[in-house]
PDB file of C-alpha atoms in Angstrom:
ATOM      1  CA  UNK A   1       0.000   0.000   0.000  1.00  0.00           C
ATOM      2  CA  UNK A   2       2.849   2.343   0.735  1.00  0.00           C
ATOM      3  CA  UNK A   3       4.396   1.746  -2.811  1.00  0.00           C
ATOM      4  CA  UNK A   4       0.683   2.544  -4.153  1.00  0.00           C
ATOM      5  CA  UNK A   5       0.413   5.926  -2.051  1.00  0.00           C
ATOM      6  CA  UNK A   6       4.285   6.706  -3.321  1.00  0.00           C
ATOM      7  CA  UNK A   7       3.408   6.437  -6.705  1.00  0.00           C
ATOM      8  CA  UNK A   8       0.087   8.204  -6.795  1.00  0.00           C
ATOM      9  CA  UNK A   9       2.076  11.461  -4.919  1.00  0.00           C
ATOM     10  CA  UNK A  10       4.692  10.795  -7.187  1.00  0.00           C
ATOM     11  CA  UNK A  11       2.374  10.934 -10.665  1.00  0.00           C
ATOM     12  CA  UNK A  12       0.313  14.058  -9.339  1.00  0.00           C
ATOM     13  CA  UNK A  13      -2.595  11.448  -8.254  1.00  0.00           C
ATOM     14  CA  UNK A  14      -2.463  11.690  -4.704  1.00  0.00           C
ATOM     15  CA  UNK A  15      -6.511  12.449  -4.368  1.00  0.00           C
ATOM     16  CA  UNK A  16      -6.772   8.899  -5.297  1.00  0.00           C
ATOM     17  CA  UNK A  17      -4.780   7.358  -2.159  1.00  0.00           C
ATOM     18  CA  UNK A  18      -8.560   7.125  -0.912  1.00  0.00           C
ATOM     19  CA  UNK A  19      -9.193   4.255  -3.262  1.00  0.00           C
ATOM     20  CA  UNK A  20      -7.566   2.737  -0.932  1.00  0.00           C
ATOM     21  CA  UNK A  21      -9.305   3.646   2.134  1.00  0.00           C
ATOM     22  CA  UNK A  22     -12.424   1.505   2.107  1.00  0.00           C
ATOM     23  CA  UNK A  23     -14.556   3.476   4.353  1.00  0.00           C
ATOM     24  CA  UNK A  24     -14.448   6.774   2.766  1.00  0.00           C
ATOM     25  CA  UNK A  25     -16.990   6.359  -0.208  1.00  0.00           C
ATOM     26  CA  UNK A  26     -18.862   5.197   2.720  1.00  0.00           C
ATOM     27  CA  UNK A  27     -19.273   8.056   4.441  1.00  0.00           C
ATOM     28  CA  UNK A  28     -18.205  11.046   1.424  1.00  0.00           C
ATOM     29  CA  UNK A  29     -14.522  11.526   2.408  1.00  0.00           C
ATOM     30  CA  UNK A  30     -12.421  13.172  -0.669  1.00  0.00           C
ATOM     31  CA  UNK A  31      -9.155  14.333  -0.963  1.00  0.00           C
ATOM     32  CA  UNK A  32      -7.871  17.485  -2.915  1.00  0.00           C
ATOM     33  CA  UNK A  33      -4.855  18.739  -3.490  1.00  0.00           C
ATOM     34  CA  UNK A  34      -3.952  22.563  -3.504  1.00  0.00           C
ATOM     35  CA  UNK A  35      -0.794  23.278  -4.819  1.00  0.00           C
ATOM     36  CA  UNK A  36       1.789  21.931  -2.249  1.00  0.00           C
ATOM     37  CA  UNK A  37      -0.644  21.052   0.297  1.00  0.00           C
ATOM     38  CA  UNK A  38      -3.772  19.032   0.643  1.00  0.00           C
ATOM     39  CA  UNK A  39      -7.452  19.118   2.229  1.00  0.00           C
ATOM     40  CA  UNK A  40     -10.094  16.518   3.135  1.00  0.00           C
ATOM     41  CA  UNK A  41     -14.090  17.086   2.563  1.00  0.00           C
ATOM     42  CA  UNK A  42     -16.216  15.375   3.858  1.00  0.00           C
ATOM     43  CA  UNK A  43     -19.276  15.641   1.512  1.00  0.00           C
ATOM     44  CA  UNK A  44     -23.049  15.953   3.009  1.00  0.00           C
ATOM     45  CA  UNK A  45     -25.178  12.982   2.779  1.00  0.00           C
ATOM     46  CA  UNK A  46     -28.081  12.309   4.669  1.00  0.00           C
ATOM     47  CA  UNK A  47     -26.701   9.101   5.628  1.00  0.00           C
ATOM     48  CA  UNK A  48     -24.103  10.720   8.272  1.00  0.00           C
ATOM     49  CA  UNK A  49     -26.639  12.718  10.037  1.00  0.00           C
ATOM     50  CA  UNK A  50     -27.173  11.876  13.633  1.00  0.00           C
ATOM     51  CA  UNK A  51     -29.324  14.597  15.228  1.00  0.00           C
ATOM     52  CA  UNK A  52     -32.601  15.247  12.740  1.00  0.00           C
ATOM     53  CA  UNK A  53     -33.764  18.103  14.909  1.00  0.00           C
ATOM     54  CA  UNK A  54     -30.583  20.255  14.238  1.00  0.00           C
ATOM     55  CA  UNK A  55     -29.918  18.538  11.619  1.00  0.00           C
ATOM     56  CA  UNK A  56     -26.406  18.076  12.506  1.00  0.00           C
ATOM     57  CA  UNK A  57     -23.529  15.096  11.436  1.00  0.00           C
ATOM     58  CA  UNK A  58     -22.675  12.741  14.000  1.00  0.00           C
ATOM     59  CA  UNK A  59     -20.114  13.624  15.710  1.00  0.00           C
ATOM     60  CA  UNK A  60     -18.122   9.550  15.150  1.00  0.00           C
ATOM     61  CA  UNK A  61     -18.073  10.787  11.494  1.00  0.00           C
ATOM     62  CA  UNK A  62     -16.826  14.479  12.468  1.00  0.00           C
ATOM     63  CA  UNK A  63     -13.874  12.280  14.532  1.00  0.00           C
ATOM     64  CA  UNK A  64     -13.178   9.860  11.847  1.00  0.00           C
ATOM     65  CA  UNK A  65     -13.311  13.027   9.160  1.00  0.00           C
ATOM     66  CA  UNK A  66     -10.479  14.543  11.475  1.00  0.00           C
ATOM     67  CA  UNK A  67      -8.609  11.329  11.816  1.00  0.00           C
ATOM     68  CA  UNK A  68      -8.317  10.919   8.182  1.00  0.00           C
ATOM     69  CA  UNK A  69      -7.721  14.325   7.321  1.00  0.00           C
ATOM     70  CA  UNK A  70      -4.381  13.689   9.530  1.00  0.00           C
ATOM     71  CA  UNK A  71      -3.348  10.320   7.926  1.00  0.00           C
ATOM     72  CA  UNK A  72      -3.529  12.082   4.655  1.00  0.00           C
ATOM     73  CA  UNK A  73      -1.176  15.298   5.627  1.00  0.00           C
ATOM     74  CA  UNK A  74       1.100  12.435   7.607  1.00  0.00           C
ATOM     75  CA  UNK A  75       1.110  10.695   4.458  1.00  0.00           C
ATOM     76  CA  UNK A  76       1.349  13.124   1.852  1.00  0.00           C
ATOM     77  CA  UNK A  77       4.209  15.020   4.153  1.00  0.00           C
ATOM     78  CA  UNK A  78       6.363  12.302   5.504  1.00  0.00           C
ATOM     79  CA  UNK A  79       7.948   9.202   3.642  1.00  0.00           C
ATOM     80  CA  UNK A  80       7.272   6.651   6.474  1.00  0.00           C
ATOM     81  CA  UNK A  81       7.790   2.841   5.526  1.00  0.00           C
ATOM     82  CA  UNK A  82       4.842   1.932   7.182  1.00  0.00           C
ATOM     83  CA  UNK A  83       0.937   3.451   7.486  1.00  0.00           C
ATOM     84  CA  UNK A  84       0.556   5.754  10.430  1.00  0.00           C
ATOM     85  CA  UNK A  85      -1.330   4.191  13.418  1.00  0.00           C
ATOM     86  CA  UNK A  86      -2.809   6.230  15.876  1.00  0.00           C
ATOM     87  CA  UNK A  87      -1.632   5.977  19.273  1.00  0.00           C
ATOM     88  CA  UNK A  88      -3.991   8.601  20.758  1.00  0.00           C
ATOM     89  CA  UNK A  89      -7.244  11.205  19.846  1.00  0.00           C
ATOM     90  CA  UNK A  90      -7.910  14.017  21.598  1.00  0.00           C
ATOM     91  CA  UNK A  91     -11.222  16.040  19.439  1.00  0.00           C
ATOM     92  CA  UNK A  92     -12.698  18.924  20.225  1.00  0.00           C
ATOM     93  CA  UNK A  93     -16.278  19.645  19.342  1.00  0.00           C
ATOM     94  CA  UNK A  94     -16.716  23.555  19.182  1.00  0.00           C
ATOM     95  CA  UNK A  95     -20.112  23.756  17.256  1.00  0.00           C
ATOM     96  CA  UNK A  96     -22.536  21.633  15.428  1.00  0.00           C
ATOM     97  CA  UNK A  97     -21.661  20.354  12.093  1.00  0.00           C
ATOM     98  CA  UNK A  98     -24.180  21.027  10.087  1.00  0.00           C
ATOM     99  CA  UNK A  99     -25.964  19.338   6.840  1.00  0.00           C
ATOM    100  CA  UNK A 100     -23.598  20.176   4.546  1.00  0.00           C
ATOM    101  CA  UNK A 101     -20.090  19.746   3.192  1.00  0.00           C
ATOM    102  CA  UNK A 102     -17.548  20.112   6.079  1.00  0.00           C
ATOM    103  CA  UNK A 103     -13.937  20.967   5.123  1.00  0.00           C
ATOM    104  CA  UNK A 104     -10.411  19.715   6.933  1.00  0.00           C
ATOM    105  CA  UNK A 105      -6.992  20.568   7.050  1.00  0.00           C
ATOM    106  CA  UNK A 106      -4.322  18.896   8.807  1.00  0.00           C
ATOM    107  CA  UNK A 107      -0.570  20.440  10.156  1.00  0.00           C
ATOM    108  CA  UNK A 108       2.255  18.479  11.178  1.00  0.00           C
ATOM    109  CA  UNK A 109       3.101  19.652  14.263  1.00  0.00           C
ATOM    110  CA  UNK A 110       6.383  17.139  15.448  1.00  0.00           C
ATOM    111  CA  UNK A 111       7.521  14.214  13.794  1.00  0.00           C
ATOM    112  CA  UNK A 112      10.702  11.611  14.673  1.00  0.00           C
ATOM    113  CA  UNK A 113      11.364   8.980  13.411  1.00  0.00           C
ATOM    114  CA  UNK A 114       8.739   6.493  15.578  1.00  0.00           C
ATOM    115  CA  UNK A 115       6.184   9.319  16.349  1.00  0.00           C
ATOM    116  CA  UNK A 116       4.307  11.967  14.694  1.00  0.00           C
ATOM    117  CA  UNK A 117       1.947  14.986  16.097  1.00  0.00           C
ATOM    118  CA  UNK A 118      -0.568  16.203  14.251  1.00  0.00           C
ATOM    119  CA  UNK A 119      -3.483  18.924  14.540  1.00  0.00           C
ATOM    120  CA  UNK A 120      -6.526  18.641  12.440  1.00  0.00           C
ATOM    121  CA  UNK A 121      -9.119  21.298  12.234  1.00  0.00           C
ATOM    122  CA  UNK A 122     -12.580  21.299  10.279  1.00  0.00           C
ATOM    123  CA  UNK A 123     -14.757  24.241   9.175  1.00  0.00           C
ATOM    124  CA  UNK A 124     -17.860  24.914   6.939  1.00  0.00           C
ATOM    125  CA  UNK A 125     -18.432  28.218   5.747  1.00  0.00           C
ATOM    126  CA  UNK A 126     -15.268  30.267   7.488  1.00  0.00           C
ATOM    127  CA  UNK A 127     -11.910  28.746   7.795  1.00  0.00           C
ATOM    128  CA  UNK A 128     -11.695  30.642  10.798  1.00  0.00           C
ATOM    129  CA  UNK A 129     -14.575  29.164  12.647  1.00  0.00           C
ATOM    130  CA  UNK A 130     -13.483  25.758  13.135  1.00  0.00           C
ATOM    131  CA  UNK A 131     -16.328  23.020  13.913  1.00  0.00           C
ATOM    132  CA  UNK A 132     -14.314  20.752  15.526  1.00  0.00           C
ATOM    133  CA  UNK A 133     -10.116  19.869  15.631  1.00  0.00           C
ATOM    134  CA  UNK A 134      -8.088  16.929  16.642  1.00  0.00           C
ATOM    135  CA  UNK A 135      -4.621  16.418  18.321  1.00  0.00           C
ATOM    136  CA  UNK A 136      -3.520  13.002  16.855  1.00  0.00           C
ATOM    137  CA  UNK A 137      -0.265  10.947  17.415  1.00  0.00           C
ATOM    138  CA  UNK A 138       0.827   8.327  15.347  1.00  0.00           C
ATOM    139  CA  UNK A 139       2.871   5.291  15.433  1.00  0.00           C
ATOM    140  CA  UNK A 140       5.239   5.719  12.331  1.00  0.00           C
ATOM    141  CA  UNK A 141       7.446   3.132  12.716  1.00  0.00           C
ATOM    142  CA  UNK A 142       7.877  -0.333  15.140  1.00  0.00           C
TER     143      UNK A 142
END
């Protein structure tokens, strides 16, 4: 899978790496990439909702959103040997996320070469008013 995600950076196809994800068609997840840096969305579908009244997304899609939103910057940043597992989540849910598309961006805060820090921050309409964020580490290497 590594050599796959290699590749597809190296040939200007790195959106694709989530053909190899399985759950992200589930749920809407896309890649883009902008330039020298890249973003997950996380598309509306009615599907992900988990509070009608607001309606709002649940917030175990909002966390997994986040999650992969990291993976993806680790990925797309770092040349690791092996896929990043996550060692610990820490998410922050600042408002309700809701029924439409839902943007991320990921920063690598600290990486060595066993562990890697990374924020993750989602937003709607502003870029400044975050919906949620994550502080993830991950397991690079054994």
């Amino acid at each position: 899978m590594i050599e796959s995600i290699r590749q597809m950076k190296a040939e200007g196809r790195f959106p694709q790496v989530n053909s190899l994800i399985p759950y992200t068609g589930y749920i809407g997840l896309e890649v883009e990439q902008l330039g020298d840096r890249v973003e997950s969305v996380l598309r509306y579908q009615r599907s992900n909702i988990g509070n009608p009244m607001i309606p709002a997304i649940h917030g175990g899609v909002v966390g997994a959103a986040l999650e992969h939103a990291a993976i993806v910057e680790t990925l797309y940043t770092l040349e690791s040997e092996t896929l990043p597992r996550v060692i610990n989540i820490t998410i922050s849910y600042m408002r309700p996320v809701l029924a439409k598309d839902m943007r991320m961006r990921a920063e690598l805060v600290r990486s060595g070469r066993r562990v890697a820090n990374v924020h993750a921050y989602a937003w709607q309409d502003d870029p400044s008013r975050w919906v949620a964020s994550a502080q993830i580490n991950f397991k690079l290497a054994d």
